[in-house]
Amino acid sequence: MLRNILMATLIFTSLTLSVGARAADDEHIIPASDNRPVPWPWTLAQPFPWTDIQGLWKVEQGDFTSYFALKVVRQKATGIRQLQVKQFDGDTCKMLATGVGLERNQKVLAQMTSRAGTTYRVQLTAFNEKDSPITPLKGNVPTQGVMVLSMGALDNKAADEMVHMQIVKISAHLTQRVCMEDIKK
């Protein structure tokens, strides 16, 4: 009887610890919040830059830093372009989440799922530099315009319910090695 109680306690403890570890993995997926007004002129969104998008991108806002590996793929059956998205932690370059995005109304919308099972939404929108309400950030790789990454809960449909950040391209390569080199800078 004592052995069964001990075994049940060990199982419960290991489950509790693994849930805690998963919650810790999800801490850096989305910035905590963003109370700033949304300055982006959503009606001036440009056509999505499929030729420029593939590569490793970086986003920074306050204490939040994350990397996104974006890869263009085509469905064999339909020829429709999709964007494979992988999110990496800004401190360790460990993969946090993956998803697939589709273009809709000049934006790419992706549903992301973290390693711990959290599901959230990522949106990528392109703007012309002259339409940017704030000074455009420049990455290591020149791009045609300003890219804005929006993140939020899956059920958030309105722009004001998501966090919006400029994202810059740091490499045309999709390797974690580039991420590690960037962290060391």
PDB file of N, CA and C in Angstrom, residues 23-110:
ATOM      1  N   ALA A  23       5.219  25.428 -19.297  1.00  0.00           N
ATOM      2  CA  ALA A  23       4.808  26.814 -19.096  1.00  0.00           C
ATOM      3  C   ALA A  23       6.009  27.739 -19.224  1.00  0.00           C
ATOM      4  N   ALA A  24       7.163  27.317 -18.699  1.00  0.00           N
ATOM      5  CA  ALA A  24       8.377  28.127 -18.812  1.00  0.00           C
ATOM      6  C   ALA A  24       8.794  28.257 -20.272  1.00  0.00           C
ATOM      7  N   ASP A  25       8.631  27.194 -21.070  1.00  0.00           N
ATOM      8  CA  ASP A  25       8.955  27.258 -22.495  1.00  0.00           C
ATOM      9  C   ASP A  25       8.104  28.295 -23.209  1.00  0.00           C
ATOM     10  N   ASP A  26       6.863  28.476 -22.782  1.00  0.00           N
ATOM     11  CA  ASP A  26       5.945  29.392 -23.443  1.00  0.00           C
ATOM     12  C   ASP A  26       6.076  30.838 -22.979  1.00  0.00           C
ATOM     13  N   GLU A  27       6.913  31.116 -21.984  1.00  0.00           N
ATOM     14  CA  GLU A  27       7.022  32.470 -21.451  1.00  0.00           C
ATOM     15  C   GLU A  27       7.499  33.479 -22.483  1.00  0.00           C
ATOM     16  N   HIS A  28       8.340  33.067 -23.413  1.00  0.00           N
ATOM     17  CA  HIS A  28       8.946  34.015 -24.350  1.00  0.00           C
ATOM     18  C   HIS A  28       8.327  33.964 -25.737  1.00  0.00           C
ATOM     19  N   ILE A  29       7.144  33.390 -25.878  1.00  0.00           N
ATOM     20  CA  ILE A  29       6.524  33.271 -27.196  1.00  0.00           C
ATOM     21  C   ILE A  29       5.946  34.605 -27.657  1.00  0.00           C
ATOM     22  N   ILE A  30       5.172  35.257 -26.822  1.00  0.00           N
ATOM     23  CA  ILE A  30       4.512  36.515 -27.168  1.00  0.00           C
ATOM     24  C   ILE A  30       4.897  37.554 -26.115  1.00  0.00           C
ATOM     25  N   PRO A  31       5.155  38.807 -26.545  1.00  0.00           N
ATOM     26  CA  PRO A  31       5.432  39.845 -25.539  1.00  0.00           C
ATOM     27  C   PRO A  31       4.260  39.964 -24.567  1.00  0.00           C
ATOM     28  N   ALA A  32       4.559  40.393 -23.350  1.00  0.00           N
ATOM     29  CA  ALA A  32       3.543  40.452 -22.301  1.00  0.00           C
ATOM     30  C   ALA A  32       2.320  41.255 -22.737  1.00  0.00           C
ATOM     31  N   SER A  33       2.506  42.486 -23.163  1.00  0.00           N
ATOM     32  CA  SER A  33       1.387  43.294 -23.631  1.00  0.00           C
ATOM     33  C   SER A  33       1.938  44.523 -24.329  1.00  0.00           C
ATOM     34  N   ASP A  34       1.049  45.239 -24.936  1.00  0.00           N
ATOM     35  CA  ASP A  34       1.437  46.433 -25.675  1.00  0.00           C
ATOM     36  C   ASP A  34       0.299  47.430 -25.566  1.00  0.00           C
ATOM     37  N   ASN A  35       0.471  48.447 -24.740  1.00  0.00           N
ATOM     38  CA  ASN A  35      -0.576  49.432 -24.534  1.00  0.00           C
ATOM     39  C   ASN A  35      -0.499  50.610 -25.499  1.00  0.00           C
ATOM     40  N   ARG A  36       0.550  50.613 -26.348  1.00  0.00           N
ATOM     41  CA  ARG A  36       0.697  51.724 -27.273  1.00  0.00           C
ATOM     42  C   ARG A  36      -0.407  51.687 -28.322  1.00  0.00           C
ATOM     43  N   PRO A  37      -0.795  52.861 -28.843  1.00  0.00           N
ATOM     44  CA  PRO A  37      -1.768  52.836 -29.944  1.00  0.00           C
ATOM     45  C   PRO A  37      -1.140  52.175 -31.172  1.00  0.00           C
ATOM     46  N   VAL A  38      -1.952  51.563 -31.988  1.00  0.00           N
ATOM     47  CA  VAL A  38      -1.465  50.890 -33.185  1.00  0.00           C
ATOM     48  C   VAL A  38      -1.242  51.948 -34.265  1.00  0.00           C
ATOM     49  N   PRO A  39       0.029  52.241 -34.590  1.00  0.00           N
ATOM     50  CA  PRO A  39       0.285  53.330 -35.534  1.00  0.00           C
ATOM     51  C   PRO A  39       0.273  52.907 -36.997  1.00  0.00           C
ATOM     52  N   TRP A  40       0.150  51.633 -37.269  1.00  0.00           N
ATOM     53  CA  TRP A  40       0.337  51.177 -38.645  1.00  0.00           C
ATOM     54  C   TRP A  40      -0.888  51.452 -39.493  1.00  0.00           C
ATOM     55  N   PRO A  41      -0.682  51.995 -40.688  1.00  0.00           N
ATOM     56  CA  PRO A  41      -1.795  52.302 -41.598  1.00  0.00           C
ATOM     57  C   PRO A  41      -2.227  51.035 -42.352  1.00  0.00           C
ATOM     58  N   TRP A  42      -3.018  50.196 -41.694  1.00  0.00           N
ATOM     59  CA  TRP A  42      -3.365  48.880 -42.225  1.00  0.00           C
ATOM     60  C   TRP A  42      -3.965  48.953 -43.625  1.00  0.00           C
ATOM     61  N   THR A  43      -4.652  50.037 -43.948  1.00  0.00           N
ATOM     62  CA  THR A  43      -5.263  50.156 -45.281  1.00  0.00           C
ATOM     63  C   THR A  43      -4.216  50.386 -46.371  1.00  0.00           C
ATOM     64  N   LEU A  44      -2.980  50.729 -45.995  1.00  0.00           N
ATOM     65  CA  LEU A  44      -1.911  50.962 -46.966  1.00  0.00           C
ATOM     66  C   LEU A  44      -0.963  49.773 -47.102  1.00  0.00           C
ATOM     67  N   ALA A  45      -1.384  48.622 -46.633  1.00  0.00           N
ATOM     68  CA  ALA A  45      -0.548  47.422 -46.740  1.00  0.00           C
ATOM     69  C   ALA A  45      -0.187  47.178 -48.201  1.00  0.00           C
ATOM     70  N   GLN A  46       1.048  46.768 -48.416  1.00  0.00           N
ATOM     71  CA  GLN A  46       1.565  46.494 -49.760  1.00  0.00           C
ATOM     72  C   GLN A  46       1.376  45.010 -50.094  1.00  0.00           C
ATOM     73  N   PRO A  47       1.489  44.654 -51.379  1.00  0.00           N
ATOM     74  CA  PRO A  47       1.452  43.227 -51.722  1.00  0.00           C
ATOM     75  C   PRO A  47       2.545  42.481 -50.955  1.00  0.00           C
ATOM     76  N   PHE A  48       2.247  41.267 -50.553  1.00  0.00           N
ATOM     77  CA  PHE A  48       3.187  40.512 -49.735  1.00  0.00           C
ATOM     78  C   PHE A  48       4.449  40.210 -50.537  1.00  0.00           C
ATOM     79  N   PRO A  49       5.640  40.464 -49.980  1.00  0.00           N
ATOM     80  CA  PRO A  49       6.912  40.319 -50.705  1.00  0.00           C
ATOM     81  C   PRO A  49       7.434  38.884 -50.726  1.00  0.00           C
ATOM     82  N   TRP A  50       6.793  38.018 -51.471  1.00  0.00           N
ATOM     83  CA  TRP A  50       7.170  36.612 -51.498  1.00  0.00           C
ATOM     84  C   TRP A  50       8.626  36.408 -51.907  1.00  0.00           C
ATOM     85  N   THR A  51       9.163  37.259 -52.788  1.00  0.00           N
ATOM     86  CA  THR A  51      10.541  37.057 -53.253  1.00  0.00           C
ATOM     87  C   THR A  51      11.572  37.450 -52.206  1.00  0.00           C
ATOM     88  N   ASP A  52      11.219  38.330 -51.277  1.00  0.00           N
ATOM     89  CA  ASP A  52      12.140  38.813 -50.237  1.00  0.00           C
ATOM     90  C   ASP A  52      11.984  38.133 -48.880  1.00  0.00           C
ATOM     91  N   ILE A  53      10.936  37.389 -48.682  1.00  0.00           N
ATOM     92  CA  ILE A  53      10.564  36.978 -47.320  1.00  0.00           C
ATOM     93  C   ILE A  53      11.402  35.835 -46.758  1.00  0.00           C
ATOM     94  N   GLN A  54      11.895  34.944 -47.596  1.00  0.00           N
ATOM     95  CA  GLN A  54      12.587  33.767 -47.067  1.00  0.00           C
ATOM     96  C   GLN A  54      13.891  34.152 -46.378  1.00  0.00           C
ATOM     97  N   GLY A  55      14.084  33.632 -45.167  1.00  0.00           N
ATOM     98  CA  GLY A  55      15.297  33.896 -44.411  1.00  0.00           C
ATOM     99  C   GLY A  55      15.027  33.941 -42.922  1.00  0.00           C
ATOM    100  N   LEU A  56      16.015  34.442 -42.183  1.00  0.00           N
ATOM    101  CA  LEU A  56      15.910  34.563 -40.729  1.00  0.00           C
ATOM    102  C   LEU A  56      15.644  36.020 -40.385  1.00  0.00           C
ATOM    103  N   TRP A  57      14.614  36.249 -39.594  1.00  0.00           N
ATOM    104  CA  TRP A  57      14.167  37.594 -39.220  1.00  0.00           C
ATOM    105  C   TRP A  57      14.239  37.745 -37.704  1.00  0.00           C
ATOM    106  N   LYS A  58      14.405  38.980 -37.245  1.00  0.00           N
ATOM    107  CA  LYS A  58      14.527  39.248 -35.813  1.00  0.00           C
ATOM    108  C   LYS A  58      13.539  40.345 -35.416  1.00  0.00           C
ATOM    109  N   VAL A  59      12.936  40.159 -34.259  1.00  0.00           N
ATOM    110  CA  VAL A  59      12.034  41.163 -33.712  1.00  0.00           C
ATOM    111  C   VAL A  59      12.469  41.468 -32.284  1.00  0.00           C
ATOM    112  N   GLU A  60      12.488  42.746 -31.946  1.00  0.00           N
ATOM    113  CA  GLU A  60      12.839  43.183 -30.590  1.00  0.00           C
ATOM    114  C   GLU A  60      11.863  44.269 -30.155  1.00  0.00           C
ATOM    115  N   GLN A  61      11.367  44.120 -28.945  1.00  0.00           N
ATOM    116  CA  GLN A  61      10.521  45.156 -28.357  1.00  0.00           C
ATOM    117  C   GLN A  61      10.639  45.060 -26.847  1.00  0.00           C
ATOM    118  N   GLY A  62      11.220  46.075 -26.251  1.00  0.00           N
ATOM    119  CA  GLY A  62      11.447  46.050 -24.812  1.00  0.00           C
ATOM    120  C   GLY A  62      12.333  44.863 -24.451  1.00  0.00           C
ATOM    121  N   ASP A  63      11.870  44.035 -23.516  1.00  0.00           N
ATOM    122  CA  ASP A  63      12.611  42.852 -23.086  1.00  0.00           C
ATOM    123  C   ASP A  63      12.405  41.650 -24.004  1.00  0.00           C
ATOM    124  N   PHE A  64      11.521  41.776 -24.976  1.00  0.00           N
ATOM    125  CA  PHE A  64      11.173  40.658 -25.853  1.00  0.00           C
ATOM    126  C   PHE A  64      12.072  40.647 -27.094  1.00  0.00           C
ATOM    127  N   THR A  65      12.730  39.519 -27.328  1.00  0.00           N
ATOM    128  CA  THR A  65      13.504  39.297 -28.553  1.00  0.00           C
ATOM    129  C   THR A  65      13.177  37.899 -29.047  1.00  0.00           C
ATOM    130  N   SER A  66      12.931  37.785 -30.347  1.00  0.00           N
ATOM    131  CA  SER A  66      12.634  36.488 -30.915  1.00  0.00           C
ATOM    132  C   SER A  66      13.111  36.469 -32.365  1.00  0.00           C
ATOM    133  N   TYR A  67      13.387  35.275 -32.858  1.00  0.00           N
ATOM    134  CA  TYR A  67      13.808  35.079 -34.240  1.00  0.00           C
ATOM    135  C   TYR A  67      12.751  34.246 -34.947  1.00  0.00           C
ATOM    136  N   PHE A  68      12.572  34.534 -36.234  1.00  0.00           N
ATOM    137  CA  PHE A  68      11.608  33.798 -37.037  1.00  0.00           C
ATOM    138  C   PHE A  68      12.284  33.331 -38.325  1.00  0.00           C
ATOM    139  N   ALA A  69      12.272  32.031 -38.551  1.00  0.00           N
ATOM    140  CA  ALA A  69      12.758  31.461 -39.807  1.00  0.00           C
ATOM    141  C   ALA A  69      11.542  31.313 -40.714  1.00  0.00           C
ATOM    142  N   LEU A  70      11.593  31.987 -41.861  1.00  0.00           N
ATOM    143  CA  LEU A  70      10.469  31.994 -42.793  1.00  0.00           C
ATOM    144  C   LEU A  70      10.898  31.325 -44.096  1.00  0.00           C
ATOM    145  N   LYS A  71      10.153  30.310 -44.502  1.00  0.00           N
ATOM    146  CA  LYS A  71      10.483  29.559 -45.715  1.00  0.00           C
ATOM    147  C   LYS A  71       9.245  29.456 -46.607  1.00  0.00           C
ATOM    148  N   VAL A  72       9.409  29.825 -47.869  1.00  0.00           N
ATOM    149  CA  VAL A  72       8.314  29.744 -48.834  1.00  0.00           C
ATOM    150  C   VAL A  72       8.249  28.333 -49.399  1.00  0.00           C
ATOM    151  N   VAL A  73       7.059  27.755 -49.371  1.00  0.00           N
ATOM    152  CA  VAL A  73       6.833  26.436 -49.959  1.00  0.00           C
ATOM    153  C   VAL A  73       5.553  26.502 -50.796  1.00  0.00           C
ATOM    154  N   ARG A  74       5.448  25.586 -51.759  1.00  0.00           N
ATOM    155  CA  ARG A  74       4.241  25.497 -52.592  1.00  0.00           C
ATOM    156  C   ARG A  74       3.602  24.132 -52.389  1.00  0.00           C
ATOM    157  N   GLN A  75       2.280  24.138 -52.295  1.00  0.00           N
ATOM    158  CA  GLN A  75       1.556  22.878 -52.235  1.00  0.00           C
ATOM    159  C   GLN A  75       1.651  22.223 -53.612  1.00  0.00           C
ATOM    160  N   LYS A  76       2.011  20.975 -53.648  1.00  0.00           N
ATOM    161  CA  LYS A  76       2.166  20.284 -54.935  1.00  0.00           C
ATOM    162  C   LYS A  76       0.846  20.198 -55.698  1.00  0.00           C
ATOM    163  N   ALA A  77      -0.217  19.902 -54.998  1.00  0.00           N
ATOM    164  CA  ALA A  77      -1.504  19.684 -55.666  1.00  0.00           C
ATOM    165  C   ALA A  77      -2.092  20.973 -56.245  1.00  0.00           C
ATOM    166  N   THR A  78      -1.982  22.086 -55.513  1.00  0.00           N
ATOM    167  CA  THR A  78      -2.659  23.318 -55.938  1.00  0.00           C
ATOM    168  C   THR A  78      -1.707  24.412 -56.403  1.00  0.00           C
ATOM    169  N   GLY A  79      -0.437  24.324 -56.032  1.00  0.00           N
ATOM    170  CA  GLY A  79       0.514  25.374 -56.386  1.00  0.00           C
ATOM    171  C   GLY A  79       0.421  26.604 -55.506  1.00  0.00           C
ATOM    172  N   ILE A  80      -0.413  26.554 -54.483  1.00  0.00           N
ATOM    173  CA  ILE A  80      -0.589  27.697 -53.576  1.00  0.00           C
ATOM    174  C   ILE A  80       0.656  27.868 -52.717  1.00  0.00           C
ATOM    175  N   ARG A  81       1.118  29.115 -52.609  1.00  0.00           N
ATOM    176  CA  ARG A  81       2.280  29.415 -51.766  1.00  0.00           C
ATOM    177  C   ARG A  81       1.864  29.425 -50.301  1.00  0.00           C
ATOM    178  N   GLN A  82       2.728  28.866 -49.491  1.00  0.00           N
ATOM    179  CA  GLN A  82       2.561  28.893 -48.045  1.00  0.00           C
ATOM    180  C   GLN A  82       3.867  29.371 -47.435  1.00  0.00           C
ATOM    181  N   LEU A  83       3.783  29.825 -46.211  1.00  0.00           N
ATOM    182  CA  LEU A  83       4.972  30.262 -45.499  1.00  0.00           C
ATOM    183  C   LEU A  83       5.140  29.378 -44.272  1.00  0.00           C
ATOM    184  N   GLN A  84       6.225  28.589 -44.252  1.00  0.00           N
ATOM    185  CA  GLN A  84       6.542  27.817 -43.050  1.00  0.00           C
ATOM    186  C   GLN A  84       7.222  28.770 -42.081  1.00  0.00           C
ATOM    187  N   VAL A  85       6.757  28.774 -40.840  1.00  0.00           N
ATOM    188  CA  VAL A  85       7.271  29.700 -39.841  1.00  0.00           C
ATOM    189  C   VAL A  85       7.779  28.907 -38.641  1.00  0.00           C
ATOM    190  N   LYS A  86       9.010  29.226 -38.221  1.00  0.00           N
ATOM    191  CA  LYS A  86       9.567  28.662 -36.989  1.00  0.00           C
ATOM    192  C   LYS A  86      10.004  29.838 -36.130  1.00  0.00           C
ATOM    193  N   GLN A  87       9.622  29.798 -34.859  1.00  0.00           N
ATOM    194  CA  GLN A  87      10.012  30.847 -33.921  1.00  0.00           C
ATOM    195  C   GLN A  87      11.072  30.310 -32.980  1.00  0.00           C
ATOM    196  N   PHE A  88      12.145  31.111 -32.796  1.00  0.00           N
ATOM    197  CA  PHE A  88      13.248  30.728 -31.918  1.00  0.00           C
ATOM    198  C   PHE A  88      13.368  31.719 -30.762  1.00  0.00           C
ATOM    199  N   ASP A  89      13.757  31.217 -29.603  1.00  0.00           N
ATOM    200  CA  ASP A  89      13.967  32.040 -28.413  1.00  0.00           C
ATOM    201  C   ASP A  89      15.095  33.038 -28.668  1.00  0.00           C
ATOM    202  N   GLY A  90      14.927  34.273 -28.219  1.00  0.00           N
ATOM    203  CA  GLY A  90      15.908  35.317 -28.433  1.00  0.00           C
ATOM    204  C   GLY A  90      17.146  35.209 -27.571  1.00  0.00           C
ATOM    205  N   ASP A  91      17.122  34.364 -26.546  1.00  0.00           N
ATOM    206  CA  ASP A  91      18.286  34.195 -25.670  1.00  0.00           C
ATOM    207  C   ASP A  91      19.073  32.923 -25.963  1.00  0.00           C
ATOM    208  N   THR A  92      18.370  31.872 -26.411  1.00  0.00           N
ATOM    209  CA  THR A  92      19.012  30.565 -26.556  1.00  0.00           C
ATOM    210  C   THR A  92      18.976  30.012 -27.974  1.00  0.00           C
ATOM    211  N   CYS A  93      18.159  30.585 -28.831  1.00  0.00           N
ATOM    212  CA  CYS A  93      17.939  30.091 -30.202  1.00  0.00           C
ATOM    213  C   CYS A  93      17.255  28.726 -30.229  1.00  0.00           C
ATOM    214  N   LYS A  94      16.679  28.306 -29.112  1.00  0.00           N
ATOM    215  CA  LYS A  94      15.914  27.062 -29.099  1.00  0.00           C
ATOM    216  C   LYS A  94      14.587  27.310 -29.795  1.00  0.00           C
ATOM    217  N   MET A  95      14.134  26.320 -30.574  1.00  0.00           N
ATOM    218  CA  MET A  95      12.859  26.469 -31.260  1.00  0.00           C
ATOM    219  C   MET A  95      11.727  26.518 -30.243  1.00  0.00           C
ATOM    220  N   LEU A  96      10.878  27.543 -30.378  1.00  0.00           N
ATOM    221  CA  LEU A  96       9.742  27.709 -29.488  1.00  0.00           C
ATOM    222  C   LEU A  96       8.447  27.195 -30.099  1.00  0.00           C
ATOM    223  N   ALA A  97       8.267  27.439 -31.406  1.00  0.00           N
ATOM    224  CA  ALA A  97       6.986  27.108 -32.030  1.00  0.00           C
ATOM    225  C   ALA A  97       7.150  26.983 -33.540  1.00  0.00           C
ATOM    226  N   THR A  98       6.169  26.331 -34.159  1.00  0.00           N
ATOM    227  CA  THR A  98       6.136  26.206 -35.611  1.00  0.00           C
ATOM    228  C   THR A  98       4.717  26.431 -36.102  1.00  0.00           C
ATOM    229  N   GLY A  99       4.612  26.757 -37.382  1.00  0.00           N
ATOM    230  CA  GLY A  99       3.297  26.943 -37.978  1.00  0.00           C
ATOM    231  C   GLY A  99       3.409  27.152 -39.472  1.00  0.00           C
ATOM    232  N   VAL A 100       2.258  27.296 -40.101  1.00  0.00           N
ATOM    233  CA  VAL A 100       2.177  27.524 -41.537  1.00  0.00           C
ATOM    234  C   VAL A 100       1.253  28.703 -41.764  1.00  0.00           C
ATOM    235  N   GLY A 101       1.669  29.573 -42.684  1.00  0.00           N
ATOM    236  CA  GLY A 101       0.870  30.748 -42.985  1.00  0.00           C
ATOM    237  C   GLY A 101       0.394  30.773 -44.424  1.00  0.00           C
ATOM    238  N   LEU A 102      -0.754  31.396 -44.622  1.00  0.00           N
ATOM    239  CA  LEU A 102      -1.340  31.583 -45.939  1.00  0.00           C
ATOM    240  C   LEU A 102      -1.621  33.057 -46.156  1.00  0.00           C
ATOM    241  N   GLU A 103      -1.539  33.484 -47.413  1.00  0.00           N
ATOM    242  CA  GLU A 103      -1.805  34.886 -47.718  1.00  0.00           C
ATOM    243  C   GLU A 103      -3.307  35.134 -47.794  1.00  0.00           C
ATOM    244  N   ARG A 104      -3.704  36.253 -47.177  1.00  0.00           N
ATOM    245  CA  ARG A 104      -5.105  36.689 -47.224  1.00  0.00           C
ATOM    246  C   ARG A 104      -5.101  38.212 -47.125  1.00  0.00           C
ATOM    247  N   ASN A 105      -5.656  38.871 -48.108  1.00  0.00           N
ATOM    248  CA  ASN A 105      -5.748  40.340 -48.118  1.00  0.00           C
ATOM    249  C   ASN A 105      -4.390  41.005 -47.933  1.00  0.00           C
ATOM    250  N   GLN A 106      -3.395  40.586 -48.692  1.00  0.00           N
ATOM    251  CA  GLN A 106      -2.045  41.138 -48.697  1.00  0.00           C
ATOM    252  C   GLN A 106      -1.288  40.921 -47.384  1.00  0.00           C
ATOM    253  N   LYS A 107      -1.769  40.042 -46.540  1.00  0.00           N
ATOM    254  CA  LYS A 107      -1.096  39.695 -45.284  1.00  0.00           C
ATOM    255  C   LYS A 107      -0.956  38.184 -45.243  1.00  0.00           C
ATOM    256  N   VAL A 108       0.060  37.723 -44.525  1.00  0.00           N
ATOM    257  CA  VAL A 108       0.170  36.282 -44.293  1.00  0.00           C
ATOM    258  C   VAL A 108      -0.232  36.026 -42.849  1.00  0.00           C
ATOM    259  N   LEU A 109      -1.185  35.136 -42.682  1.00  0.00           N
ATOM    260  CA  LEU A 109      -1.666  34.746 -41.361  1.00  0.00           C
ATOM    261  C   LEU A 109      -1.192  33.335 -41.086  1.00  0.00           C
ATOM    262  N   ALA A 110      -0.552  33.150 -39.927  1.00  0.00           N
ATOM    263  CA  ALA A 110      -0.062  31.825 -39.552  1.00  0.00           C
ATOM    264  C   ALA A 110      -0.618  31.440 -38.195  1.00  0.00           C
TER     265      ALA A 110
END
